[in-house]
Coordinates of C-alpha atoms in Angstrom, one line a residue:
X1 CA 0.1 0.2 0.1
X2 CA 1.4 3.4 -1.3
X3 CA 0.1 5.8 1.5
X4 CA -1.4 5.6 4.8
X5 CA -5.3 5.7 5.1
X6 CA -5.9 6.0 9.1
X7 CA -3.8 7.4 12.2
X8 CA -3.3 6.4 15.6
X9 CA -1.9 8.8 18.5
X10 CA 0.8 8.3 20.5
X11 CA -1.5 8.2 23.7
X12 CA -4.0 5.6 22.0
X13 CA -0.7 3.6 20.8
X14 CA 1.1 3.8 24.7
X15 CA -2.6 2.5 25.8
X16 CA -2.3 0.1 23.4
X17 CA 1.2 -1.4 23.9
X18 CA 0.8 -1.2 27.7
X19 CA -2.4 -3.4 27.7
X20 CA -0.7 -6.3 26.2
X21 CA -0.1 -9.3 28.2
X22 CA 3.4 -10.6 28.0
X23 CA 4.0 -14.1 29.0
X24 CA 5.9 -14.7 31.8
X25 CA 9.6 -15.4 31.2
X26 CA 10.8 -18.9 32.1
X27 CA 13.9 -19.5 34.1
X28 CA 17.3 -18.3 32.4
X29 CA 15.1 -16.2 29.6
X30 CA 16.8 -12.8 28.9
X31 CA 14.9 -10.1 28.1
X32 CA 15.1 -8.6 24.9
X33 CA 16.3 -5.1 24.5
X34 CA 13.9 -2.3 24.8
X35 CA 14.1 -1.3 21.3
X36 CA 13.0 -5.0 20.4
X37 CA 10.1 -5.2 22.8
X38 CA 8.7 -2.1 21.3
X39 CA 9.0 -3.6 17.8
X40 CA 7.7 -7.0 18.8
X41 CA 4.8 -5.0 20.5
X42 CA 3.7 -3.1 17.8
X43 CA 3.9 -6.1 15.2
X44 CA 1.9 -8.0 17.3
X45 CA -0.8 -5.2 17.6
X46 CA -0.7 -4.7 13.8
X47 CA -1.1 -8.9 13.4
X48 CA -4.2 -9.4 15.9
X49 CA -5.4 -6.4 14.0
X50 CA -5.9 -3.9 16.8
X51 CA -3.6 -1.7 14.8
X52 CA -4.9 -1.4 11.3
X53 CA -2.3 -1.7 8.1
X54 CA -1.6 1.3 6.6
X55 CA -2.1 3.3 9.9
X56 CA 0.3 6.4 10.2
X57 CA 2.4 5.7 13.3
X58 CA 3.4 8.9 15.5
X59 CA 6.4 10.5 14.9
X60 CA 9.3 8.8 16.8
X61 CA 9.5 12.0 19.5
X62 CA 5.7 11.9 20.1
X63 CA 5.8 8.1 21.1
X64 CA 8.9 8.4 22.9
X65 CA 7.2 10.7 25.2
X66 CA 4.0 9.0 25.3
X67 CA 6.2 5.7 26.8
X68 CA 8.6 7.6 28.7
X69 CA 11.4 6.1 27.0
X70 CA 14.4 7.6 25.0
X71 CA 14.1 8.6 21.3
X72 CA 16.9 6.5 20.1
X73 CA 14.4 3.1 21.1
X74 CA 11.6 4.3 19.2
X75 CA 13.6 5.1 16.1
X76 CA 15.8 1.7 16.5
X77 CA 12.2 -0.3 16.9
X78 CA 11.1 1.8 13.4
X79 CA 13.7 0.5 11.8
X80 CA 13.9 -3.0 13.1
X81 CA 9.7 -2.9 11.9
X82 CA 10.9 -1.4 8.4
X83 CA 13.5 -4.3 8.1
X84 CA 11.0 -6.7 8.7
X85 CA 8.2 -5.7 6.2
X86 CA 5.9 -4.2 8.9
X87 CA 6.2 -0.5 8.4
X88 CA 6.8 1.5 5.5
X89 CA 8.3 5.3 5.6
X90 CA 8.6 8.3 3.1
X91 CA 10.0 11.4 3.6
X92 CA 7.4 14.2 4.5
X93 CA 4.6 11.7 4.7
X94 CA 5.7 9.4 7.9
X95 CA 5.2 5.8 8.5
X96 CA 2.9 3.7 8.1
X97 CA 2.0 0.1 9.6
X98 CA 2.0 -2.8 6.7
X99 CA 2.5 -6.5 6.6
X100 CA 5.5 -8.1 4.4
X101 CA 5.0 -9.3 1.1
X102 CA 5.7 -12.4 1.9
X103 CA 2.9 -13.0 4.2
X104 CA 0.2 -13.1 1.1
X105 CA -3.8 -13.6 1.9
X106 CA -4.2 -17.0 2.4
X107 CA -6.6 -18.7 -0.3
X108 CA -8.6 -21.4 1.2
X109 CA -10.6 -21.8 3.9
X110 CA -14.1 -20.5 2.9
X111 CA -14.9 -21.8 -0.2
X112 CA -17.6 -24.4 -0.4
X113 CA -16.1 -27.8 0.3
X114 CA -16.3 -30.1 -2.5
X115 CA -19.2 -33.0 -1.9
X116 CA -16.5 -35.4 -2.8
X117 CA -14.6 -34.8 0.4
X118 CA -17.2 -34.7 2.8
X119 CA -16.5 -38.2 4.0
X120 CA -13.2 -37.5 5.0
X121 CA -12.9 -33.7 5.8
X122 CA -14.9 -32.1 8.7
X123 CA -16.0 -28.6 7.3
X124 CA -15.4 -25.5 9.9
X125 CA -15.1 -23.2 7.0
X126 CA -18.4 -21.9 5.7
X127 CA -21.0 -20.5 8.2
X128 CA -24.1 -22.2 6.9
X129 CA -26.3 -25.0 8.7
X130 CA -28.1 -27.1 6.4
X131 CA -32.1 -26.7 5.7
X132 CA -34.2 -26.4 8.5
X133 CA -36.9 -29.2 7.1
X134 CA -39.8 -29.4 6.3
X135 CA -39.8 -26.0 6.0
X136 CA -38.1 -25.7 2.9
X137 CA -39.7 -28.7 1.4
X138 CA -43.0 -26.4 2.3
X139 CA -41.9 -23.3 1.3
X140 CA -40.8 -24.6 -2.4
X141 CA -44.5 -26.5 -2.8
X142 CA -46.4 -23.2 -1.6
X143 CA -44.2 -21.7 -4.1
X144 CA -45.2 -23.9 -6.8
X145 CA -48.7 -23.2 -6.0
X146 CA -48.5 -19.3 -6.4
X147 CA -46.0 -20.1 -9.4
X148 CA -48.5 -20.2 -12.5
X149 CA -50.0 -16.1 -12.6
X150 CA -46.2 -15.6 -12.8
X151 CA -45.6 -17.8 -15.5
X152 CA -47.5 -16.1 -18.1
X153 CA -45.1 -12.8 -17.5
X154 CA -41.8 -12.5 -18.8
X155 CA -40.4 -13.2 -15.3
X156 CA -37.9 -10.5 -15.1
X157 CA -38.9 -8.6 -11.8
X158 CA -35.8 -6.0 -11.4
X159 CA -37.0 -4.4 -7.9
X160 CA -38.2 -7.9 -6.8
X161 CA -41.7 -9.3 -6.6
X162 CA -44.3 -6.6 -5.5
X163 CA -45.9 -9.0 -2.8
X164 CA -42.3 -10.1 -1.3
X165 CA -41.3 -6.1 -1.3
X166 CA -44.7 -5.6 0.3
X167 CA -44.2 -8.2 3.2
X168 CA -40.6 -7.2 3.7
X169 CA -41.7 -3.7 4.3
X170 CA -44.3 -4.5 6.6
X171 CA -41.8 -6.5 8.8
X172 CA -39.9 -3.2 9.3
X173 CA -42.9 -1.0 9.6
X174 CA -43.6 -3.7 12.6
X175 CA -40.4 -3.0 14.1
X176 CA -41.2 0.6 14.4
X177 CA -39.5 1.5 11.3
X178 CA -42.1 2.9 8.9
X179 CA -41.1 1.6 5.8
X180 CA -42.7 1.6 1.6
X181 CA -42.6 -1.4 -0.6
X182 CA -40.8 1.7 -2.6
X183 CA -38.0 1.2 -0.1
X184 CA -37.1 -2.3 -0.6
X185 CA -35.6 -3.8 -3.7
X186 CA -35.3 -8.0 -3.7
X187 CA -31.5 -9.1 -4.4
X188 CA -29.7 -12.5 -4.9
X189 CA -28.2 -13.0 -1.8
X190 CA -26.7 -10.2 0.6
X191 CA -23.4 -10.6 -1.4
X192 CA -25.5 -9.2 -4.5
X193 CA -26.9 -6.7 -2.6
X194 CA -23.8 -5.0 -1.8
X195 CA -22.1 -5.8 -4.7
X196 CA -24.7 -3.4 -6.4
X197 CA -24.6 -0.7 -3.7
X198 CA -20.5 -0.7 -4.2
X199 CA -21.1 -0.2 -7.5
X200 CA -23.6 2.6 -7.2
X201 CA -22.0 4.6 -4.1
X202 CA -17.8 4.0 -4.8
X203 CA -15.6 4.1 -8.0
X204 CA -12.6 2.5 -8.2
X205 CA -10.0 3.9 -5.6
X206 CA -12.7 5.0 -3.6
X207 CA -12.1 4.7 0.2
X208 CA -14.6 2.3 2.0
X209 CA -14.4 2.0 5.9
X210 CA -14.3 -1.6 7.0
X211 CA -14.6 -3.5 10.7
X212 CA -11.3 -5.3 11.6
X213 CA -11.6 -8.2 11.5
X214 CA -14.7 -8.2 9.1
X215 CA -16.5 -10.9 7.0
X216 CA -13.8 -12.4 4.2
X217 CA -16.2 -12.5 1.3
X218 CA -17.1 -9.0 1.6
X219 CA -13.7 -7.8 2.0
X220 CA -12.8 -9.8 -1.2
X221 CA -15.8 -8.4 -3.4
X222 CA -14.6 -4.9 -2.7
X223 CA -11.0 -5.9 -3.4
X224 CA -11.9 -6.8 -6.5
X225 CA -14.0 -4.1 -6.8
X226 CA -10.8 -2.2 -6.5
X227 CA -12.0 -0.2 -3.6
X228 CA -9.7 1.1 -1.1
X229 CA -10.3 -0.6 2.3
X230 CA -9.9 1.3 5.3
X231 CA -9.6 -1.0 8.4
X232 CA -11.3 0.0 11.8
X233 CA -10.6 -2.1 14.9
X234 CA -13.5 -3.6 16.9
X235 CA -13.6 -3.1 20.7
X236 CA -12.2 -5.7 22.8
X237 CA -14.5 -9.0 22.9
X238 CA -17.9 -8.7 22.3
X239 CA -18.5 -5.1 23.3
X240 CA -19.1 -3.9 19.5
X241 CA -17.7 -0.6 18.1
X242 CA -14.8 1.1 19.2
X243 CA -16.6 4.8 18.7
X244 CA -13.2 6.6 19.2
X245 CA -11.9 4.9 16.4
X246 CA -14.6 5.4 13.8
X247 CA -15.0 9.2 14.1
X248 CA -11.3 9.5 13.5
X249 CA -11.5 7.5 10.5
X250 CA -14.7 8.7 9.2
X251 CA -13.2 12.4 9.8
X252 CA -9.4 11.8 8.4
X253 CA -10.1 9.5 5.7
X254 CA -13.3 10.4 4.5
X255 CA -14.6 7.0 3.1
X256 CA -17.2 7.1 0.7
X257 CA -19.0 3.5 2.2
X258 CA -19.1 2.2 5.6
X259 CA -19.6 -1.5 5.8
X260 CA -20.9 -2.7 9.1
X261 CA -22.2 -6.0 11.1
X262 CA -24.2 -4.6 14.1
X263 CA -25.8 -7.8 15.0
X264 CA -23.3 -10.9 16.1
X265 CA -20.8 -9.6 14.1
X266 CA -18.9 -12.0 11.4
X267 CA -16.7 -12.9 12.7
X268 CA -16.3 -11.7 16.3
X269 CA -20.1 -12.4 17.5
X270 CA -20.1 -8.7 18.8
X271 CA -23.6 -7.0 19.3
X272 CA -23.4 -3.4 19.1
X273 CA -25.8 -1.6 21.5
X274 CA -28.1 1.3 20.7
X275 CA -25.4 3.9 22.0
X276 CA -23.2 2.9 19.8
X277 CA -25.9 2.5 16.6
X278 CA -26.9 6.1 17.2
X279 CA -23.2 7.4 17.6
X280 CA -22.2 5.8 14.8
X281 CA -24.9 6.9 12.6
X282 CA -24.6 10.2 13.7
X283 CA -20.8 10.4 13.0
X284 CA -21.3 9.0 9.2
X285 CA -24.0 11.4 8.5
X286 CA -21.6 14.4 9.7
X287 CA -18.8 12.7 7.4
X288 CA -20.9 12.4 4.5
X289 CA -20.4 8.7 4.5
X290 CA -23.3 6.1 3.4
X291 CA -23.4 3.6 6.1
X292 CA -24.2 -0.1 4.6
X293 CA -25.7 -2.3 7.3
X294 CA -25.5 -5.8 7.4
X295 CA -28.5 -7.6 9.0
X296 CA -27.7 -11.3 7.8
X297 CA -27.3 -12.4 11.3
X298 CA -30.0 -10.0 13.1
X299 CA -32.4 -13.1 13.7
X300 CA -30.0 -15.8 15.4
X301 CA -30.2 -14.6 18.7
X302 CA -30.0 -17.3 21.4
X303 CA -31.8 -16.1 24.6
X304 CA -35.5 -15.7 24.3
X305 CA -35.5 -13.3 26.7
X306 CA -32.9 -10.8 25.4
X307 CA -34.4 -7.7 24.0
X308 CA -32.6 -7.0 20.8
X309 CA -31.4 -3.3 20.0
X310 CA -33.4 -1.2 17.5
X311 CA -32.4 -1.9 14.2
X312 CA -29.6 0.7 12.9
X313 CA -31.7 2.2 10.5
X314 CA -34.2 3.1 13.2
X315 CA -31.6 6.0 14.1
X316 CA -31.6 7.5 10.5
X317 CA -35.4 8.7 10.1
X318 CA -34.7 10.4 6.8
X319 CA -33.1 7.8 5.5
X320 CA -29.9 9.9 4.0
X321 CA -27.2 8.0 5.6
X322 CA -28.4 4.1 6.4
X323 CA -28.6 1.4 3.7
X324 CA -29.3 -1.9 5.3
X325 CA -28.9 -5.3 3.9
X326 CA -30.9 -8.5 4.7
X327 CA -30.9 -12.1 3.8
X328 CA -32.7 -15.1 4.0
X329 CA -29.3 -17.0 3.7
X330 CA -27.9 -17.5 7.3
X331 CA -31.3 -17.3 9.2
X332 CA -32.9 -19.9 7.1
X333 CA -30.7 -21.7 4.3
X334 CA -27.9 -20.4 2.5
X335 CA -29.3 -22.1 -1.1
X336 CA -32.1 -19.9 -0.8
X337 CA -30.1 -17.2 -2.4
X338 CA -33.0 -14.3 -1.3
X339 CA -31.9 -11.2 0.2
X340 CA -33.0 -7.5 0.1
X341 CA -31.9 -3.6 0.1
X342 CA -33.9 -0.6 2.2
X343 CA -32.8 2.1 1.7
X344 CA -34.6 5.3 0.3
X345 CA -37.3 5.7 -2.6
X346 CA -34.4 7.3 -5.2
X347 CA -31.5 5.1 -3.6
X348 CA -33.9 1.8 -4.9
X349 CA -34.7 3.4 -7.9
X350 CA -30.8 3.7 -8.9
X351 CA -30.2 0.6 -8.1
X352 CA -33.1 -0.8 -9.8
X353 CA -31.9 1.3 -13.0
X354 CA -28.3 -0.4 -12.4
X355 CA -29.7 -4.2 -12.9
X356 CA -30.1 -3.6 -16.5
X357 CA -26.4 -4.0 -17.1
X358 CA -26.0 -7.0 -14.0
X359 CA -28.3 -9.9 -13.4
X360 CA -31.7 -8.1 -14.3
X361 CA -33.5 -9.8 -11.2
X362 CA -34.1 -12.4 -8.9
X363 CA -35.3 -16.1 -9.3
X364 CA -39.2 -16.0 -9.4
X365 CA -39.5 -19.3 -7.4
X366 CA -37.2 -18.7 -4.5
X367 CA -39.0 -15.3 -3.9
X368 CA -42.1 -16.9 -4.0
X369 CA -40.7 -19.5 -1.4
X370 CA -39.3 -16.6 1.2
X371 CA -43.1 -14.9 0.5
X372 CA -44.3 -18.2 1.3
X373 CA -42.5 -18.4 4.5
X374 CA -42.9 -14.6 5.7
X375 CA -46.8 -14.6 5.4
X376 CA -47.6 -18.3 6.8
X377 CA -45.7 -18.1 9.7
X378 CA -43.2 -20.5 8.8
X379 CA -40.4 -18.2 9.2
X380 CA -40.8 -17.9 12.8
X381 CA -41.0 -21.5 13.2
X382 CA -37.9 -22.5 10.6
X383 CA -35.2 -19.4 12.6
X384 CA -36.6 -20.7 15.8
X385 CA -35.2 -24.2 14.5
X386 CA -32.2 -23.0 13.4
X387 CA -31.3 -20.9 16.4
X388 CA -31.9 -23.8 18.3
X389 CA -29.8 -26.0 16.4
X390 CA -27.1 -23.2 16.2
X391 CA -27.3 -22.9 20.0
X392 CA -26.6 -26.4 20.6
X393 CA -23.7 -26.7 17.9
X394 CA -22.1 -23.4 19.8
X395 CA -22.5 -25.1 23.3
X396 CA -20.7 -28.2 21.8
X397 CA -17.8 -26.7 20.1
X398 CA -17.0 -24.4 22.9
X399 CA -16.9 -27.5 25.1
X400 CA -14.6 -29.7 22.9
X401 CA -12.6 -26.6 21.9
X402 CA -12.1 -25.9 25.9
X403 CA -11.2 -29.6 26.7
X404 CA -8.5 -30.1 23.3
X405 CA -7.0 -26.8 23.0
X406 CA -7.2 -25.1 26.6
X407 CA -4.6 -22.6 25.5
X408 CA -6.9 -21.1 23.2
X409 CA -8.8 -17.9 24.0
X410 CA -12.0 -16.8 22.8
X411 CA -15.5 -15.0 24.0
X412 CA -18.7 -16.8 23.7
X413 CA -21.6 -14.8 21.6
X414 CA -25.1 -15.2 22.7
X415 CA -25.8 -15.2 19.0
X416 CA -25.0 -15.7 15.2
X417 CA -23.2 -18.4 13.5
X418 CA -18.9 -17.7 14.4
X419 CA -16.5 -18.1 17.2
X420 CA -13.6 -16.2 16.7
X421 CA -10.8 -18.0 18.5
X422 CA -7.3 -16.4 19.2
X423 CA -4.8 -19.7 18.5
X424 CA -2.7 -19.8 21.6
X425 CA 0.2 -17.9 19.6
X426 CA -0.1 -20.0 16.6
X427 CA 0.1 -19.2 13.0
X428 CA -4.0 -19.2 11.6
X429 CA -2.7 -19.5 8.2
X430 CA -0.2 -22.8 9.1
X431 CA -3.3 -24.2 10.9
X432 CA -5.4 -24.0 8.2
X433 CA -2.8 -25.5 6.1
X434 CA -2.0 -28.5 8.9
X435 CA -5.3 -28.9 9.5
X436 CA -6.8 -30.0 5.8
X437 CA -3.9 -32.8 6.1
X438 CA -5.7 -33.9 9.4
X439 CA -8.9 -33.8 8.2
X440 CA -10.1 -30.3 9.7
X441 CA -11.0 -27.2 7.4
X442 CA -10.8 -24.2 9.1
X443 CA -10.4 -20.5 7.7
X444 CA -7.5 -18.7 8.9
X445 CA -7.4 -15.0 10.6
X446 CA -6.2 -13.3 7.7
X447 CA -8.9 -13.8 5.3
X448 CA -11.1 -11.6 7.5
X449 CA -8.9 -8.7 8.0
X450 CA -6.8 -6.1 5.5
X451 CA -3.7 -6.9 4.2
X452 CA -2.7 -10.2 6.3
X453 CA -3.6 -8.8 9.8
X454 CA -4.9 -11.5 12.7
X455 CA -2.3 -14.2 11.8
X456 CA -2.9 -15.6 15.3
X457 CA -6.4 -16.2 14.8
X458 CA -9.0 -18.8 13.5
X459 CA -12.9 -18.5 12.8
X460 CA -14.9 -21.8 13.8
X461 CA -18.6 -21.5 12.9
X462 CA -21.7 -23.3 15.0
X463 CA -22.1 -25.9 11.9
X464 CA -21.2 -29.3 13.9
X465 CA -22.4 -30.5 17.0
X466 CA -22.1 -33.5 19.1
X467 CA -19.7 -36.2 18.0
X468 CA -18.6 -34.0 15.1
X469 CA -17.7 -31.3 17.1
X470 CA -15.9 -33.4 19.7
X471 CA -13.9 -35.2 16.5
X472 CA -13.1 -31.2 15.0
X473 CA -11.6 -30.1 18.2
X474 CA -9.4 -33.6 18.4
X475 CA -8.2 -32.6 14.9
X476 CA -7.8 -29.3 15.5
X477 CA -5.5 -30.0 18.4
X478 CA -3.5 -32.4 16.0
X479 CA -2.8 -29.8 13.7
X480 CA -2.2 -27.6 16.2
X481 CA 0.8 -30.0 17.8
X482 CA 2.2 -30.1 14.4
X483 CA 2.3 -26.3 14.2
X484 CA 4.0 -25.9 17.5
X485 CA 6.5 -28.7 16.8
X486 CA 7.7 -26.8 13.4
X487 CA 7.6 -23.2 14.9
X488 CA 9.6 -24.2 17.8
X489 CA 12.0 -26.1 15.4
X490 CA 12.5 -22.8 13.5
X491 CA 10.8 -24.7 10.6
X492 CA 9.5 -23.0 7.4
X493 CA 6.2 -21.7 9.1
X494 CA 4.5 -18.3 8.5
X495 CA 5.9 -14.9 10.6
X496 CA 3.5 -15.6 14.2
X497 CA 3.0 -13.9 17.2
X498 CA 5.9 -13.1 19.7
X499 CA 4.4 -11.7 23.1

C-alpha cells in the first residue's frame, strides 16, 4: 500500500502497548532489548488487527514521550519494523504499518467444500447450516402453487416481486421503522445487494471503511471492485464498535462508504448496543459517509428473553445515511439466495436501474418461497429451529475446544454463527494448511483482515455439534501440535506472534 489511510495517536498507541499481556519469562530467559520489545509489541498489535494496516504511526519524539523511553529506542524499533516489512516510510509522509509481502492472504478456507470430500473432511470453513426441514420443502411447495400467474409473464422483476417487497416493508414497519415497498429491492443474496451498492456509490479507488476484522467474502468483493479498504479495529471482546476510532477514521479518511455488521458480527460475534448505533449513524452523517449495515445475522439470537437493540436504520429516520442489507441465507438456508436492500426510494430506483446491466432480477420461484414463509408463520418456526440448532452446536463446539485446546482463547457470543478464536500464539495460516492434512477445514484469521492482519486467529462456525464437534476439536488439536512443533523447531512456517 503506497500511503497511509488512517492514523493512530501516541497516547492511544501507548495505551494499546501497555495493555498487552506478556507471557511470563521462563527460568534463565533473557529479556530482549527495549527497542526489540517495542518493535515486537507494535508488530503484535498489527498482526492481531488492533492497529490497522496502513495506519500512520506517531512521530518518534511523540511516541518516546508517551512511553517515557528515549527517542533512540523508538527510532531503533521503527528501523527494525521497516527491515521486517511491518513498517513503510516516506520523507514528508511519516511511517505507517504494513504486512510483509511474503505473507499473502490465504487462498483457502471459505469456499464450499467439494462434495467428494464430505466423507473424510470436517468442514469448518463455511458458516452455514443445512436447510431447516420440513420448512424448505413446504416453502417450495407453496411457491409452486403460487407460480402459475407469474409464469404467464416475462419473469423479470428488477425490484423484486411486489408481494415480497410489501411483506418485507411490513416487517420493518412492525419493528417501528416505517417502510414503504418503494424502499425495498429484492436481490440475489446479501452479496448481490452489497455488490450493487458498491458499484452505485463507490468508484475505483474510493475509500470504504470496514470493521477489522470483517466478513471475508465482502472484503474480497470490495478488493475485486478496486475499492480502497480502510480498517477500523473492533472494541475488545464482544462489546461492539470502538466509536472513538470510527469517528477518527470517518473524519480523517472521509470514506465514501462504511460497511458494518451490528448484530452478532461475523467473525467476532459482537453485538453493538443502541448508543453505539446512534453514535455511528451520527458520525457517518456528519462525515457524509453512506453506512451499509449487514443484517444477515440479526435474527440468530439465542436467549429468548434477550431484547435486541433497535435496527441501525431506526436511528436514521430521514433515510439519508443508512442502507440496510438483509438475507434469508443465514437465518434460513444458504441455498435460498434471496436478499434485500432497504434504502431511500431514490436509492432503490438507482439500484433497480443499474440492474439492467447486471443480473436483471432475482429468481421468481425462490422469491415466492420466501414470501410463503413470511406470510404463513413458517419463517418464525424455521428461524427458531435454526436458533436452537446453532445454540446447541455452539455449546458443543465451545466445550470441545476448551477441552482439547485449553491454550486457545475466545469470547462466547449470544448469537450468530461464528466463534473468533485466538490460537495460542500459533499461525492461523499454518493451522489452516495443516488442518486440511489431518481432516479439518478451518479459515485462518488473515482472511478476515486487511492486508494480512489477524495471523494468530481462526474462525470456527457453529455448523457441527455432538460427536462431530468433539472430533473437529481433536483434529484441530493434532494440527496445533504439528504447527507448534514446526514453529519451535524454526521450520518453514509463516511469521507468528511473539508476546
